Coordinates of C-alpha atoms and ligand atoms in Angstrom, one line a residue:
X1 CA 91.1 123.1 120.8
X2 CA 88.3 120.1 120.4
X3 CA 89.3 116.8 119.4
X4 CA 87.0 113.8 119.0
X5 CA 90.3 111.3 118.9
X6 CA 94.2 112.4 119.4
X7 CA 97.2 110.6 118.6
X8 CA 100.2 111.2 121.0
X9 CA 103.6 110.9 120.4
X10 CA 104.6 109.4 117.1
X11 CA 107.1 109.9 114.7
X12 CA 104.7 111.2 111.8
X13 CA 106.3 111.4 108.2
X14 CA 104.6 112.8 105.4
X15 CA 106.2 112.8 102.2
X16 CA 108.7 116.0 102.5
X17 CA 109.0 115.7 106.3
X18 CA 109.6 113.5 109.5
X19 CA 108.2 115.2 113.0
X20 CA 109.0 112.8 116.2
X21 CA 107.6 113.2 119.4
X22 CA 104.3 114.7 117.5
X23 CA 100.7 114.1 117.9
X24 CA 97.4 114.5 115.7
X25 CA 94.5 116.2 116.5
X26 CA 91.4 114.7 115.2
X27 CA 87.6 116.4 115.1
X28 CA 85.0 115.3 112.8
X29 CA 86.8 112.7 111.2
X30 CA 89.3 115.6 109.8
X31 CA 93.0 116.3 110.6
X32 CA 92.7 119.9 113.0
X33 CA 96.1 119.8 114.4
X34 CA 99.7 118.7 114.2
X35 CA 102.1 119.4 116.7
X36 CA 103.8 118.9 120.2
X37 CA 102.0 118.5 123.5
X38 CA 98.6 119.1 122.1
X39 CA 96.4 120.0 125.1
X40 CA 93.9 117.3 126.2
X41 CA 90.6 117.5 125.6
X42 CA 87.8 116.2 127.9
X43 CA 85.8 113.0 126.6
X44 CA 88.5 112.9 123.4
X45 CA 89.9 109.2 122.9
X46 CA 93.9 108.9 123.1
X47 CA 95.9 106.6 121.5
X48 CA 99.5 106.6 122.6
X49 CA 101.8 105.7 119.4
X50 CA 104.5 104.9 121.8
X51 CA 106.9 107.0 119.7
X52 CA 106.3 104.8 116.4
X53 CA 106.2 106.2 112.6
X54 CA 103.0 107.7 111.8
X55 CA 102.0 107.3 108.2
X56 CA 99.5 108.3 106.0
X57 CA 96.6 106.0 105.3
X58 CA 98.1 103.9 101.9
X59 CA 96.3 104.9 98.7
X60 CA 96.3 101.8 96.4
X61 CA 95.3 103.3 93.1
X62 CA 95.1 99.8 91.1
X63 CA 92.6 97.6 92.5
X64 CA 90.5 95.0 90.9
X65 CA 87.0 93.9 93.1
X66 CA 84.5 92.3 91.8
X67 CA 85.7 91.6 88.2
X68 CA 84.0 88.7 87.0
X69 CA 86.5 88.4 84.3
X70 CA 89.9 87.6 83.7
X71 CA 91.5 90.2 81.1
X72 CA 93.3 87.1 79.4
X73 CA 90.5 84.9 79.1
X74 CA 87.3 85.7 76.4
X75 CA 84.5 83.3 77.4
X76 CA 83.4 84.8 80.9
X77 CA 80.3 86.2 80.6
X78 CA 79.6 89.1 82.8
X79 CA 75.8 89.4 81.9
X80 CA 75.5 87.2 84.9
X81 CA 75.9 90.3 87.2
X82 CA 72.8 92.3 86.3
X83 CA 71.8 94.4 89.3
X84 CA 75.4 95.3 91.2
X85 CA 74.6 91.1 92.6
X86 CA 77.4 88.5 91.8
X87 CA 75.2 85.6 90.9
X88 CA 77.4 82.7 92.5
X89 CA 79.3 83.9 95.4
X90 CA 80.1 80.7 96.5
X91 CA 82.3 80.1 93.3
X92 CA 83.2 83.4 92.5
X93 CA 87.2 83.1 92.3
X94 CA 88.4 87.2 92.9
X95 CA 87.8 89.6 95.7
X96 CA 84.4 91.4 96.4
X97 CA 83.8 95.1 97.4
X98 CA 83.9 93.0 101.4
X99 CA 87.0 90.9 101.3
X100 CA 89.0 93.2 98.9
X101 CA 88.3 96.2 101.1
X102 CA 88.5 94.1 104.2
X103 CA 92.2 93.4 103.1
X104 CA 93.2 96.5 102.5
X105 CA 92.5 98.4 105.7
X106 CA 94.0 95.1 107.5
X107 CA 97.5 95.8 105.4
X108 CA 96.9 100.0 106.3
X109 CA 95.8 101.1 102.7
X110 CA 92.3 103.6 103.5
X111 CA 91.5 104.2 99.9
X112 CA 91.1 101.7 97.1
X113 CA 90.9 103.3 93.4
X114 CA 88.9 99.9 91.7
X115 CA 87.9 99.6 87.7
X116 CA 84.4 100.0 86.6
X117 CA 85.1 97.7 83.7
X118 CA 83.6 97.7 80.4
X119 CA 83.4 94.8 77.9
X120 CA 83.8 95.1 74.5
X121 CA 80.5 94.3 73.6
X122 CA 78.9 97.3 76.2
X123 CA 77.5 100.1 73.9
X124 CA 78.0 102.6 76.9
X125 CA 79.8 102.9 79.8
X126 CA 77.1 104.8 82.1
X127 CA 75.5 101.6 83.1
X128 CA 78.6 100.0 83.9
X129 CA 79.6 102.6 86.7
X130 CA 76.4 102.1 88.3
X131 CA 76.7 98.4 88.6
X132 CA 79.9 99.1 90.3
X133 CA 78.0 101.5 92.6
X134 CA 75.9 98.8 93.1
X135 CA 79.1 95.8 93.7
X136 CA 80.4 98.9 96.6
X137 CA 77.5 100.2 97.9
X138 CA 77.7 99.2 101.8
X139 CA 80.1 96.6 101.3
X140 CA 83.4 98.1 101.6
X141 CA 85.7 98.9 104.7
X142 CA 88.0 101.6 103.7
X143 CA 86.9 104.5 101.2
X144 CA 86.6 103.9 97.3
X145 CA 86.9 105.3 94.0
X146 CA 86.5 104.1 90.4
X147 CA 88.6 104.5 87.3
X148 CA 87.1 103.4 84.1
X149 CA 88.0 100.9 82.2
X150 CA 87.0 101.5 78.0
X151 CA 87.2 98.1 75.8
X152 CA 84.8 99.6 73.1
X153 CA 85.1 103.5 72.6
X154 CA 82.9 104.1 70.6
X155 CA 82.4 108.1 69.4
X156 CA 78.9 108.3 71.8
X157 CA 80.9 107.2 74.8
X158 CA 84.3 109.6 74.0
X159 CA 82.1 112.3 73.0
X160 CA 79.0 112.4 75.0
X161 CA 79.3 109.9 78.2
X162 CA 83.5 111.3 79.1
X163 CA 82.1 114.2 80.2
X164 CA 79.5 112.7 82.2
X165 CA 81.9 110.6 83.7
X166 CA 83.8 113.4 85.2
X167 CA 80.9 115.8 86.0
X168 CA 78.5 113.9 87.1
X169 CA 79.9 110.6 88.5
X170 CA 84.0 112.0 89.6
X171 CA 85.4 110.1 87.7
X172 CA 88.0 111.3 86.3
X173 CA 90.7 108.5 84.9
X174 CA 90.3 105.7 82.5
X175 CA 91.9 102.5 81.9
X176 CA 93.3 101.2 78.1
X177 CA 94.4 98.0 77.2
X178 CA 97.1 97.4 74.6
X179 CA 96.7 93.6 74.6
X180 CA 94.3 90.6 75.4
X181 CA 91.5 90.3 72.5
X182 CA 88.7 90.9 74.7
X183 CA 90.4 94.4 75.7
X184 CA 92.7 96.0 73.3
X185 CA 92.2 99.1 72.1
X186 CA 94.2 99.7 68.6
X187 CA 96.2 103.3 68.0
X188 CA 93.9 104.7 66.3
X189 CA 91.2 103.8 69.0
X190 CA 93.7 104.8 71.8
X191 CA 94.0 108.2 70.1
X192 CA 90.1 108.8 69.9
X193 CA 90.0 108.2 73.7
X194 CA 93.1 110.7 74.5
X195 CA 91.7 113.1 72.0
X196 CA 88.5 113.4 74.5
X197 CA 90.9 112.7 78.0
X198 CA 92.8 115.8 77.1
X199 CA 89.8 118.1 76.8
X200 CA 88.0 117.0 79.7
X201 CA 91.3 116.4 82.4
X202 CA 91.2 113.0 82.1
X203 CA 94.3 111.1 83.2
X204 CA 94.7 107.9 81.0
X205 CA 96.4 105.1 82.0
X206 CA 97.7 102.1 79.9
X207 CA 98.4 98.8 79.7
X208 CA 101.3 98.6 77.5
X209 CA 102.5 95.2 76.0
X210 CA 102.8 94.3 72.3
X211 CA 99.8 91.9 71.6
X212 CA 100.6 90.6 68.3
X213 CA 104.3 89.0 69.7
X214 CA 103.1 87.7 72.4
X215 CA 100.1 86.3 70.4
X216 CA 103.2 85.2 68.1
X217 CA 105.4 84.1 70.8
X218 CA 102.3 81.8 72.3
X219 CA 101.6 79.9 69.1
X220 CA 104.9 79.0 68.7
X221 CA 105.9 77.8 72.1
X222 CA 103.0 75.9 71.9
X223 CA 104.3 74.2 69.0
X224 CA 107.1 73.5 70.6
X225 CA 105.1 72.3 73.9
X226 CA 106.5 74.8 76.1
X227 CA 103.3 75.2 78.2
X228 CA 104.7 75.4 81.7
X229 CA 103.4 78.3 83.8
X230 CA 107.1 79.8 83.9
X231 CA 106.9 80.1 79.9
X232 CA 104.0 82.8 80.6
X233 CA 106.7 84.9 81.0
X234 CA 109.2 83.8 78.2
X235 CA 106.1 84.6 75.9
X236 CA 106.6 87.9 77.3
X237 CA 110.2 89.2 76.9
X238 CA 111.0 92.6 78.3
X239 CA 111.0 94.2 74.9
X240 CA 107.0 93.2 75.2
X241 CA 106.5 95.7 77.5
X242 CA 109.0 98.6 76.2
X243 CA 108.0 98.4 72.6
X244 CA 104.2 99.3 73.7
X245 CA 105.4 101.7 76.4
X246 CA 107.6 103.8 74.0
X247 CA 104.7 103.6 71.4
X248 CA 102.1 104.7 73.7
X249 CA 104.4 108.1 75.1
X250 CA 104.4 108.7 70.8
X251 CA 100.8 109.3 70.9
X252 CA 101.0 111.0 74.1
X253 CA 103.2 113.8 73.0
X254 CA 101.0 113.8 69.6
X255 CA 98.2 114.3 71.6
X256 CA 100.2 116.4 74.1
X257 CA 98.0 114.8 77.4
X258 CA 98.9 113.0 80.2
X259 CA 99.8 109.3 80.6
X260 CA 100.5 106.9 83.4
X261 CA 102.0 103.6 82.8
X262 CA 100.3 101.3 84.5
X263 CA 102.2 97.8 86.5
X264 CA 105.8 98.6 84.7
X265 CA 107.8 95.3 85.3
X266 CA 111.7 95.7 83.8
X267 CA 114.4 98.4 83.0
X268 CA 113.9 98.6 79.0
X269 CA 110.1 100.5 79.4
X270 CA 111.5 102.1 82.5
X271 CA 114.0 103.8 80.8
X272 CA 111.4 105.1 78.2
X273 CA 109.2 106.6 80.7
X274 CA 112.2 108.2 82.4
X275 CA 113.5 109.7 78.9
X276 CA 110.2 111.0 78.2
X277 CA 109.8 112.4 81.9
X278 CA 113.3 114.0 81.1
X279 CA 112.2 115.4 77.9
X280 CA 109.0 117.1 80.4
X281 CA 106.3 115.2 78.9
X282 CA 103.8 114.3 81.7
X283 CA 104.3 110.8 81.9
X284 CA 103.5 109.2 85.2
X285 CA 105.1 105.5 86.0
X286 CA 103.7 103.1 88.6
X287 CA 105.2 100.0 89.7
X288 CA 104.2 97.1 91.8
X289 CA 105.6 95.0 94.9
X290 CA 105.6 91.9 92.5
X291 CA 108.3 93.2 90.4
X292 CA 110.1 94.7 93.2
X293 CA 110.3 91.7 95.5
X294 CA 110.0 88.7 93.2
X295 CA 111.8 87.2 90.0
X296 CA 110.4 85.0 87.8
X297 CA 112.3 81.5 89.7
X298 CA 108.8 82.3 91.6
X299 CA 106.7 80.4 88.3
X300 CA 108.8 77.5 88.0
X301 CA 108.1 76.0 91.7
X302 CA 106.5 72.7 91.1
X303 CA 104.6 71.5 88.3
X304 CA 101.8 74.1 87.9
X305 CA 102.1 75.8 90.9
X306 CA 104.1 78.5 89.5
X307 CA 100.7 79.3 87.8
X308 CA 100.3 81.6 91.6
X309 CA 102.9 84.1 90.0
X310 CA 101.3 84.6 86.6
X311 CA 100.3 88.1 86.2
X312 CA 100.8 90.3 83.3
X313 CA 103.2 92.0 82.6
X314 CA 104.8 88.9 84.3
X315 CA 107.5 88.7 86.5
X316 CA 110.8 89.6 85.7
X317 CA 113.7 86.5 84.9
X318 CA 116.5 88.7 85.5
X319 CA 118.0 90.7 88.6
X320 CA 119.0 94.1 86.4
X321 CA 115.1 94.3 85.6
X322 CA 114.5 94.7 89.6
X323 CA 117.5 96.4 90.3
X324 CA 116.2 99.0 87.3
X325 CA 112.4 99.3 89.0
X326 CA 113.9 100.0 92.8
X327 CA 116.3 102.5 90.9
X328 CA 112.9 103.8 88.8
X329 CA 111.2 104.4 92.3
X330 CA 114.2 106.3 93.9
X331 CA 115.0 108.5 91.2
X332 CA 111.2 109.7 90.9
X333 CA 110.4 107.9 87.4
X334 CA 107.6 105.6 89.4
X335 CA 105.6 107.9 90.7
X336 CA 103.1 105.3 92.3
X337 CA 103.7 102.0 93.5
X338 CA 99.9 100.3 93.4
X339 CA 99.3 96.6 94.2
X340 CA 97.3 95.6 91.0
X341 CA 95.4 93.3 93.3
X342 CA 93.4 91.5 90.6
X343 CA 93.5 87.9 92.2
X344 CA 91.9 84.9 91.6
X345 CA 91.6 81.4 93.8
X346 CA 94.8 79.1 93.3
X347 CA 92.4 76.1 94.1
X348 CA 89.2 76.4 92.0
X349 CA 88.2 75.3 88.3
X350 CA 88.0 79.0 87.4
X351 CA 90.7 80.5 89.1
X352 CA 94.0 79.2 88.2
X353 CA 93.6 75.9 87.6
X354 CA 91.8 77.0 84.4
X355 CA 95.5 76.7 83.1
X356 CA 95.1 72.9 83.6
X357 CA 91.9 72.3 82.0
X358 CA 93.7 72.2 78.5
X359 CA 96.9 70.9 77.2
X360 CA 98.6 67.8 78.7
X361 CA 99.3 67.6 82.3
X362 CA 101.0 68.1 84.3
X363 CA 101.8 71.7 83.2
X364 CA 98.7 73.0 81.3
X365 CA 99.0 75.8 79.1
X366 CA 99.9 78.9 80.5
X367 CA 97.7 80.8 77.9
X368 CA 94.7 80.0 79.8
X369 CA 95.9 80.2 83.6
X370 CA 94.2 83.9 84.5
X371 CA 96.6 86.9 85.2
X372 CA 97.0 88.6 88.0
X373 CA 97.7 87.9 92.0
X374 CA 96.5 89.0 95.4
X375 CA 98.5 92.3 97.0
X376 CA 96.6 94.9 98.6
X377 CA 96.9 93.9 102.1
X378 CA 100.4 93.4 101.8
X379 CA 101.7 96.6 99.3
X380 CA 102.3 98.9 101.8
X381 CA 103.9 96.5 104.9
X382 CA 106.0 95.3 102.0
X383 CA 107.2 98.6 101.1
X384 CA 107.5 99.6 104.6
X385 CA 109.6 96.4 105.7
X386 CA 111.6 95.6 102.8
X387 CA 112.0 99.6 101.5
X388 CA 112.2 101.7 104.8
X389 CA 113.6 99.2 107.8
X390 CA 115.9 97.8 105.3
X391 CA 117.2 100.9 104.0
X392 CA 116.3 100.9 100.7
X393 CA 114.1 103.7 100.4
X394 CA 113.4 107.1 102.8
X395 CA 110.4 107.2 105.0
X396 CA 109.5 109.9 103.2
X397 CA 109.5 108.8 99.5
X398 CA 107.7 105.5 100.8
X399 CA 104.9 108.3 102.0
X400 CA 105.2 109.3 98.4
X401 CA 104.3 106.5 96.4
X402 CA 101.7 104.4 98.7
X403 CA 99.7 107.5 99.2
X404 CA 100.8 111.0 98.5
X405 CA 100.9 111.0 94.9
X406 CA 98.5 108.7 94.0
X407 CA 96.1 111.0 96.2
X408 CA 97.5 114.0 93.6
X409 CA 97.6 111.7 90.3
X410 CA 94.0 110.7 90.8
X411 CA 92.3 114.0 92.4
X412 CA 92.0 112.5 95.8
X413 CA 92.1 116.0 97.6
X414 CA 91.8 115.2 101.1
X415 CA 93.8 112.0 101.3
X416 CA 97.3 111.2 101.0
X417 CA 98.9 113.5 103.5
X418 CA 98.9 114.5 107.5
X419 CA 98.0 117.9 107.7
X420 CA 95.1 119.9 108.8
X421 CA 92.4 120.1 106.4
X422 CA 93.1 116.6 105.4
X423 CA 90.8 113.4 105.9
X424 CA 92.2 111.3 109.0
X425 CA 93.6 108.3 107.5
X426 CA 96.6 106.9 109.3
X427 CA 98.4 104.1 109.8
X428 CA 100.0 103.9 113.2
X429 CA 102.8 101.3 113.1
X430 CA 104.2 99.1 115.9
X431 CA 107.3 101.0 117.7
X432 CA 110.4 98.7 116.1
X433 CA 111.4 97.6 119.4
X434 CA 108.5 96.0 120.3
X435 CA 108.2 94.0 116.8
X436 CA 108.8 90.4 116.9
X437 CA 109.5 90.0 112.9
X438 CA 107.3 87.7 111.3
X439 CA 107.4 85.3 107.7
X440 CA 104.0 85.9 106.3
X441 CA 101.6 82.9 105.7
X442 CA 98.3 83.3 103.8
X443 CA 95.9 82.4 106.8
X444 CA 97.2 85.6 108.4
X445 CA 95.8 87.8 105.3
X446 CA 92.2 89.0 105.1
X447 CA 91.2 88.5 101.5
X448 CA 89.2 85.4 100.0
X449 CA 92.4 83.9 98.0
X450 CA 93.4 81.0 98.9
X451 CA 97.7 82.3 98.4
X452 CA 100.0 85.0 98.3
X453 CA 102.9 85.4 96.6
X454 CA 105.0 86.7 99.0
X455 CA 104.4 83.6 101.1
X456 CA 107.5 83.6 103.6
X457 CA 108.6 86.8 103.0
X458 CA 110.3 88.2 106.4
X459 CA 107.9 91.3 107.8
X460 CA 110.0 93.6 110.3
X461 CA 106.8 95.2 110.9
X462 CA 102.7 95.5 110.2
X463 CA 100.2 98.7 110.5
X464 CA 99.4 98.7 114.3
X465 CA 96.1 100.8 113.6
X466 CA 94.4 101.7 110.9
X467 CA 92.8 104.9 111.2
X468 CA 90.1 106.2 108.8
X469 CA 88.3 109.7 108.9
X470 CA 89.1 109.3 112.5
X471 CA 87.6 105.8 113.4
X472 CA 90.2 103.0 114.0
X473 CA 89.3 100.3 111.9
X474 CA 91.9 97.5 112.1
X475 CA 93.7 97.2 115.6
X476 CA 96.3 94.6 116.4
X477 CA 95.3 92.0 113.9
X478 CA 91.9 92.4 113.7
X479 CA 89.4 94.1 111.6
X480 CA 88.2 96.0 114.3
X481 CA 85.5 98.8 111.2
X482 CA 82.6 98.0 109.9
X483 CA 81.7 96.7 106.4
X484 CA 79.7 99.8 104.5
X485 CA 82.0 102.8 106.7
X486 CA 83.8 103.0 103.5
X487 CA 82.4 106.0 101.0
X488 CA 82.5 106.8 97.7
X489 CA 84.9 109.7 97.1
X490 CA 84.3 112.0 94.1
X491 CA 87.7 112.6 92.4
X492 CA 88.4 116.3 91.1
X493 CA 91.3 116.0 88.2
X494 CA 95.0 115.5 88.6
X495 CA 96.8 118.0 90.9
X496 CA 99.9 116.9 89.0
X497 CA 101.2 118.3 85.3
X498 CA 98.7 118.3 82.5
X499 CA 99.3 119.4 78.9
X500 CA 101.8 121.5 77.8
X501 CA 100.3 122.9 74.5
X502 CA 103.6 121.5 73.0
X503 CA 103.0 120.3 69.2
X504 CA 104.7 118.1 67.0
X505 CA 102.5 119.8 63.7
X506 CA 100.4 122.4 63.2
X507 CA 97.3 120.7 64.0
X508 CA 95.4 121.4 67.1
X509 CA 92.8 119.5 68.5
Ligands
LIG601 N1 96.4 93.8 84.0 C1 96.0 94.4 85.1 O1 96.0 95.6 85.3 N2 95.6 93.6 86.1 C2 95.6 92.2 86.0 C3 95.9 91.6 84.8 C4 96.4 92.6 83.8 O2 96.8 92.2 82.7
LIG602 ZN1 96.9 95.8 83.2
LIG603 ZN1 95.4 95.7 87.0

C-alpha cells in the first residue's frame, strides 16, 4: 500500500463504530485504508495520534459569511457588493469567506455549507450564487458549499432557475423565512417553492417563528418600555417557534417533500418535529450549541450587553426547553446540530450597538440589535467537551450530528465519515491525559468578532489537528493551511428519505 500521509494509532469513531489502536491511510488526499499496523510507506508523513479519538472533519451545515445584512434589520443595502468585493472591509461587522473559514478549521469543522442570499427585491437568484462564488473564490480555508436562500420566488426563479440551481451550480437546498419583513415568505409562497423542491430533490429548510406575534408582541412591549435586550426573547415566547413549526410540517405532508427545521430552540416545536418524524414524514430537525449550553439569564448581563446573546429564535428562559433539545438530539429528532454562525461585531455602530442607536439609553430597543452570534469555531469542541467527556452524549452520535448526517442531508458524498473512498477530513484530538482543561476567552478564537458567547465556558479538550483532503491545516493552535485550499464542493441530493407519495387528497402535483 501507498500513502502520501498516515495517521497511527488513534481511537477513530465514526458514527456507528469506535476502533482504538487504529490508523488511516491517506493517498491523494483520499481515505485508502483503515486498520491496525498499516505498513509504512517510504517518504509518507506520520502523525502519531498518541492513542486519542479520531473524528471526522465537522460539517457545519448553517453558516453565514459574508452577509452584508442582518435578517432583522430592512435598510442595509446590499447593492454595495457588486462584483463578489465587500466595499468597506474595514467596517464590515460579520465574518468573510477568510476569517469565517479560518475559524472553522481552527475549531475542527472542514466543510462550511454558507447562504447565497437573495433580497426581496432580486428578480433572480442566478446572479446571486455567482457573487457568492465570487465572496469564496480563494479566500476560504476549509471546503464550502452554498444553500440558497429565496426572499422573492417568483414563478421564473421556482420554475426555470431551481433547476439550474441543482444541475448546473449543485446546489441543491434552499433556505425560507417565516418572519422578518425583508424575508418572509407567506404560505402560499412557501408552497410554490416546495411545489418546485419536490420535483427537482430539493431539501427545503425553514425558519419557523410566527411573524405577526412577535410583530404584535414588539409593539406592545414597546408601549410599555420594555426595550432591554433580554425582552428580545420575551417577544418571542416558545409557542413563537412551535406554532410556525407545526404549520410549516402541514404544508410539508400537503406537499409530501422533505423539510428541515432550521436552529430549533425549545421543547414545544421539538415535540412537533418528533410527532411528525413518528408519523414517517421526512422531517429533519437541527439544533444549535446556543440553545444547548445557554439560557436566556445570558441577555440580561449588564445594561445592553446582553444584546451579545440575541439571536433568533432566541435563547431559551427556562431549563425544560434545554433539557427537551439534549433529549431531541439523543433520541434522533435533531438530526444536525449546526452553529448558525451569523455574527456580527459587539463593538461597532452596525453591529450590535445598532440596538442603542434608538430608544432611550441605557437599554436601546432590542428590535433593532441584529440577530445572530459567532459559533463555528467552537460547535464542535463544545459538543465534544460538554456532550462526549461529560457524558452526555456517545462518541458516536456526536460523529452523527457535527458531520455524518449533515454530509447525507445536504449531498456531501465524500465527507462526513472515515472510510475508504472518503475525503480525508479529520480532526485528531489531544489524548485526554495530556489536556490541561481550559475556560475559553475570545482572543483565543480565530474569527473577526470581537465576543463569544460561550465566554468562560470550561473546554476538557480542542481539535489537535485538523486534517483536510490529507493536508493538516490547523496544528496545536495555529492555523497552520492556506487561505484559497478550500474548494467548492458540488452537492448531489439528500442521501436521506425523500417523498413518500403519501396524499392527503386526490390531487397530485
Ligand atoms: N436566522 C438565522 O438563520 N441566522 C441568524 C438570524 C436568523 O434569524
Ligand atoms: Zn434563521
Ligand atoms: Zn442562520
Amino acid at each position: 500500500m501507498d500513502f502520501d500521509l498516515v495517521v497511527r494509532n488513534g481511537t477513530v469513531v465514526t458514527a456507528s463504530d469506535i476502533w482504538e489502536s487504529c490508523d488511516i491511510g491517506i493517498k491523494d488526499g483520499i481515505i485508502v485504508a483503515v486498520g491496525p499496523r498499516l505498513p509504512a510507506t517510504a517518504g509518507a508523513q506520520e502523525i502519531d495520534a498518541e492513542g486519542a479519538f479520531i473524528t471526522p472533519g465537522g460539517v457545519d451545515s448553517h453558516v453565514h459569511l459574508s452577509q452584508v445584512h442582518n435578517a432583522n434589520i430592512d435598510d442595509v443595502d446590499r447593492s454595495a457588493i457588486t462584483d463578489g468585493v465587500i466595499p468597506d472591509r474595514e467596517n464590515y461587522v460579520g465574518d468573510t469567506y477568510d476569517t469565517g473559514t479560518r475559524s472553522a478549521v481552527a475549531g475542527g469543522t472542514t466543510t462550511v455549507v454558507t447562504f447565497a442570499s437573495q433580497m426581496k427585491t432580486d428578480e433572480s437568484i442566478i446572479p446571486v450564487i455567482e457573487n457568492y462564488h465570487k465572496l469564496a473564490k480563494d479566500q476560504s480555508y476549509c471546503d464550502y458549499a452554498f444553500h440558497a436562500i429565496i426572499t422573492n420566488p417568483t414563478s421564473q426563479i421556482v420554475e426555470d432557475e431551481f433547476p439550474r440551481m441543482v444541475e448546473e451550480y449543485g446546489i441543491t437546498s434552499v433556505k425560507l423565512y417565516m418572519t422578518y419583513k425583508p424575508m418572509r415568505l407567506l404560505d402560499y409562497q412557501i408552497l410554490d417553492v416546495m411545489y418546485s423542491a419536490r420535483k427537482l430533490g430539493i431539501t427545503t429548510m425553514v425558519h419557523a417563528e410566527n411573524a405577526d406575534i412577535i410583530d404584535w408582541m414588539t409593539q406592545h412591549l414597546e408601549q410599555k418600555l420594555m426595550t432591554h435586550p433580554h425582552h428580545h426573547g420575551t417577544s418571542r415566547p416558545p409557542i413563537v417557534e412551535a406554532e410556525a413549526t407545526n404549520r410549516v410540517i402541514c404544508l410539508a405532508e400537503l406537499m409530501d417533500t422533505p423539510i428541515l427545521l432550521v436552529h430549533i430552540s425549545g421543547g414545544p416545536a421539538t415535540k412537533h418535529i418528533r410527532d411528525a418524524q413518528t408519523r414517517l414524514l421526512p422531517i429533519y430537525g437541527e439544533t444549535c450549541p446556543q440553545y444547548m449550553f445557554l439560557l436566556a439569564d445570558s441577555m440580561r448581563k449588564g445594561d445592553f450587553e446582553g444584546a451579545k446573546c440575541v439571536c433568533s429564535p432566541p435563547i431559551r428562559e427556562d431549563k425544560s426547553d434545554q433539557d427537551a433539545i439534549w433529549a431531541g438530539i439523543k433520541n434522533g429528532t435533531f438530526n444536525v446540530v449546526s452553529s448558525d454562525h451569523a455574527p456580527c461585531k459587539y463593538n461597532h455602530p452596525n453591529g450590535k450597538q445598532r440596538g442603542l442607536q434608538h430608544g432611550n439609553l441605557p437599554y436601546g430597543k432590542f428590535r433593532f440589535i441584529p440577530n445572530g452570534l459567532p459559533g463555528v469555531e467552537t460547535r464542535v469542541p463544545l459538543l465534544f467537551s460538554g456532550g462526549v467527556l461529560s457524558g452526555r452524549i456517545s462518541p458516536q452520535k456526536f460523529v452523527e450530528v457535527t458531520s455524518t448526517n449533515p454530509a447525507k442531508l445536504y449531498g456531501l458524498k465524500k465527507k462526513g465519515s472515515i472510510a475508504p473512498g472518503f475525503d480525508a477530513d479529520l480532526v485528531i484530538w489531544y489524548p485526554q491525559a495530556k489536556f490541561q482543561p481550559f475556560n475559553l476567552t475570545n482572543d483565543m478564537l480565530h474569527h473577526a468578532i470581537d465576543y463569544t458567547p460561550f465566554e468562560g465556558i470550561e473546554f476538557k479538550n480542542w481539535p489537535r489537528y485538523t486534517i483536510i483532503r490529507g493536508k493538516v491545516v490547523f496544528s496545536h493552535g495555529e492555523v497552520v493551511g492556506e487561505m484559497g485550499y478550500g474548494q467548492f464542493i458540488r452537492r448531489e441530493k439528500s442521501l436521506l428519505p425523500g417523498p413518500r407519495d403519501v396524499w392527503l387528497t386526490e390531487w397530485r402535483p
